């Protein structure tokens, strides 16, 4: 689709979500905009929910599983 979020961007967001699991969508948008990438916070939330990381405890659990 022409308006789809690029795969590399989704991967970067998911990496950020697992490395810093206690942040919220607005903070993820701020971190990504510091790197020069623009995205809406509702899009960030949609991507996180789609990958099972929509809630903070889900991100913390995934980070703990990867650390173990």
Coordinates of N, CA and C in Angstrom, one line a residue:
X1 N 0.8 -1.2 0.0 CA 0.0 0.0 0.0 C 0.9 1.2 0.0
X2 N 0.4 2.3 -0.6 CA 1.2 3.5 -0.7 C 1.4 4.2 0.6
X3 N 0.4 4.1 1.5 CA 0.5 4.8 2.8 C 0.9 3.9 3.9
X4 N 1.4 2.7 3.6 CA 1.8 1.8 4.7 C 3.1 2.3 5.3
X5 N 3.3 2.0 6.6 CA 4.5 2.4 7.3 C 5.6 1.4 6.8
X6 N 6.7 2.0 6.5 CA 7.8 1.1 6.0 C 8.3 0.1 7.0
X7 N 8.7 -1.1 6.5 CA 9.1 -2.2 7.4 C 10.3 -1.8 8.3
X8 N 11.2 -1.1 7.7 CA 12.4 -0.7 8.5 C 12.0 0.2 9.7
X9 N 11.0 1.0 9.4 CA 10.5 1.9 10.5 C 9.8 1.2 11.6
X10 N 9.0 0.2 11.2 CA 8.3 -0.6 12.2 C 9.3 -1.4 13.0
X11 N 10.4 -1.9 12.4 CA 11.4 -2.7 13.1 C 12.2 -1.7 14.1
X12 N 12.4 -0.5 13.7 CA 13.1 0.4 14.5 C 12.2 0.8 15.7
X13 N 10.9 1.0 15.5 CA 10.0 1.2 16.6 C 9.9 0.1 17.6
X14 N 9.8 -1.2 17.1 CA 9.7 -2.3 17.9 C 11.0 -2.5 18.7
X15 N 12.2 -2.2 18.1 CA 13.4 -2.3 18.9 C 13.5 -1.3 20.0
X16 N 13.0 -0.1 19.7 CA 13.0 1.0 20.7 C 12.0 0.6 21.8
X17 N 10.9 0.0 21.5 CA 9.9 -0.4 22.5 C 10.4 -1.5 23.4
X18 N 11.2 -2.4 22.9 CA 11.8 -3.4 23.8 C 13.0 -2.9 24.6
X19 N 13.8 -2.0 24.0 CA 14.9 -1.5 24.7 C 14.5 -0.5 25.8
X20 N 13.4 0.2 25.6 CA 12.9 1.2 26.6 C 11.4 0.9 26.8
X21 N 11.1 -0.2 27.5 CA 9.7 -0.6 27.6 C 8.8 0.3 28.4
X22 N 9.3 1.2 29.3 CA 8.5 1.9 30.2 C 8.0 3.2 29.6
X23 N 8.4 3.6 28.4 CA 8.0 4.8 27.7 C 6.6 4.6 27.2
X24 N 5.9 5.7 26.9 CA 4.6 5.7 26.3 C 4.7 6.1 24.8
X25 N 3.6 6.1 24.1 CA 3.6 6.4 22.7 C 4.1 7.8 22.4
X26 N 3.8 8.8 23.2 CA 4.3 10.1 22.9 C 5.8 10.2 23.0
X27 N 6.3 9.5 24.0 CA 7.8 9.5 24.2 C 8.5 8.7 23.0
X28 N 7.9 7.7 22.5 CA 8.4 7.0 21.3 C 8.4 7.9 20.1
X29 N 7.3 8.7 20.0 CA 7.3 9.6 18.8 C 8.4 10.7 19.0
X30 N 8.6 11.1 20.2 CA 9.6 12.1 20.5 C 11.0 11.5 20.2
X31 N 11.3 10.3 20.6 CA 12.6 9.7 20.3 C 12.8 9.5 18.8
X32 N 11.8 9.1 18.1 CA 11.9 8.9 16.7 C 12.0 10.2 15.9
X33 N 11.4 11.2 16.4 CA 11.5 12.5 15.7 C 12.8 13.1 16.0
X34 N 13.5 12.8 17.1 CA 14.9 13.2 17.3 C 15.8 12.6 16.3
X35 N 15.5 11.5 15.7 CA 16.2 10.8 14.7 C 15.8 11.3 13.3
X36 N 14.9 12.2 13.2 CA 14.5 12.7 11.9 C 13.3 12.0 11.3
X37 N 12.6 11.1 12.0 CA 11.5 10.4 11.4 C 10.2 10.9 12.0
X38 N 9.2 11.0 11.2 CA 7.9 11.6 11.6 C 6.9 10.5 11.6
X39 N 6.1 10.4 12.7 CA 5.0 9.4 12.7 C 4.0 9.9 13.8
X40 N 2.8 9.6 13.7 CA 1.8 10.0 14.7 C 1.7 9.0 15.8
X41 N 1.3 9.5 17.0 CA 1.3 8.6 18.2 C 0.2 7.6 18.1
X42 N -0.9 7.9 17.3 CA -1.9 6.8 17.2 C -1.4 5.7 16.3
X43 N -0.5 6.1 15.3 CA 0.1 5.0 14.4 C 1.1 4.2 15.2
X44 N 1.8 4.8 16.1 CA 2.7 4.1 17.0 C 1.9 3.1 17.9
X45 N 0.8 3.5 18.4 CA 0.0 2.7 19.3 C -0.6 1.5 18.4
X46 N -1.0 1.8 17.2 CA -1.5 0.7 16.4 C -0.5 -0.3 16.1
X47 N 0.7 0.1 15.8 CA 1.8 -0.8 15.5 C 2.2 -1.7 16.7
X48 N 2.2 -1.0 17.9 CA 2.6 -1.8 19.1 C 1.5 -2.8 19.4
X49 N 0.2 -2.4 19.3 CA -0.9 -3.4 19.6 C -0.9 -4.5 18.6
X50 N -0.6 -4.2 17.3 CA -0.5 -5.3 16.3 C 0.5 -6.3 16.6
X51 N 1.6 -5.9 17.3 CA 2.7 -6.8 17.6 C 2.7 -7.3 19.0
X52 N 1.6 -7.1 19.7 CA 1.5 -7.6 21.1 C 2.3 -6.8 22.1
X53 N 2.5 -5.5 21.8 CA 3.3 -4.7 22.7 C 2.6 -3.4 23.1
X54 N 1.2 -3.5 23.0 CA 0.4 -2.3 23.3 C 0.4 -1.8 24.7
X55 N 0.6 -2.7 25.6 CA 0.6 -2.3 27.0 C 2.0 -2.3 27.6
X56 N 2.2 -1.5 28.6 CA 3.6 -1.4 29.2 C 4.0 -2.8 29.8
X57 N 3.2 -3.5 30.4 CA 3.6 -4.8 31.0 C 3.9 -5.8 29.9
X58 N 3.3 -5.7 28.7 CA 3.7 -6.5 27.6 C 5.1 -6.2 27.1
X59 N 5.4 -4.9 27.1 CA 6.8 -4.6 26.6 C 7.8 -5.0 27.6
X60 N 7.5 -4.8 28.9 CA 8.5 -5.2 30.0 C 8.7 -6.7 30.0
X61 N 7.6 -7.4 29.8 CA 7.7 -8.9 29.8 C 8.6 -9.4 28.6
X62 N 8.4 -8.7 27.4 CA 9.2 -9.1 26.2 C 10.6 -8.7 26.4
X63 N 10.9 -7.6 27.0 CA 12.3 -7.2 27.3 C 12.9 -8.2 28.3
X64 N 12.2 -8.6 29.3 CA 12.7 -9.5 30.3 C 13.0 -10.9 29.6
X65 N 12.1 -11.3 28.7 CA 12.3 -12.6 28.0 C 13.5 -12.5 27.1
X66 N 13.8 -11.4 26.5 CA 15.0 -11.3 25.7 C 16.2 -11.2 26.5
X67 N 16.2 -10.6 27.7 CA 17.3 -10.5 28.5 C 17.7 -11.8 29.2
X68 N 16.7 -12.7 29.3 CA 17.0 -14.0 30.0 C 17.7 -15.0 29.1

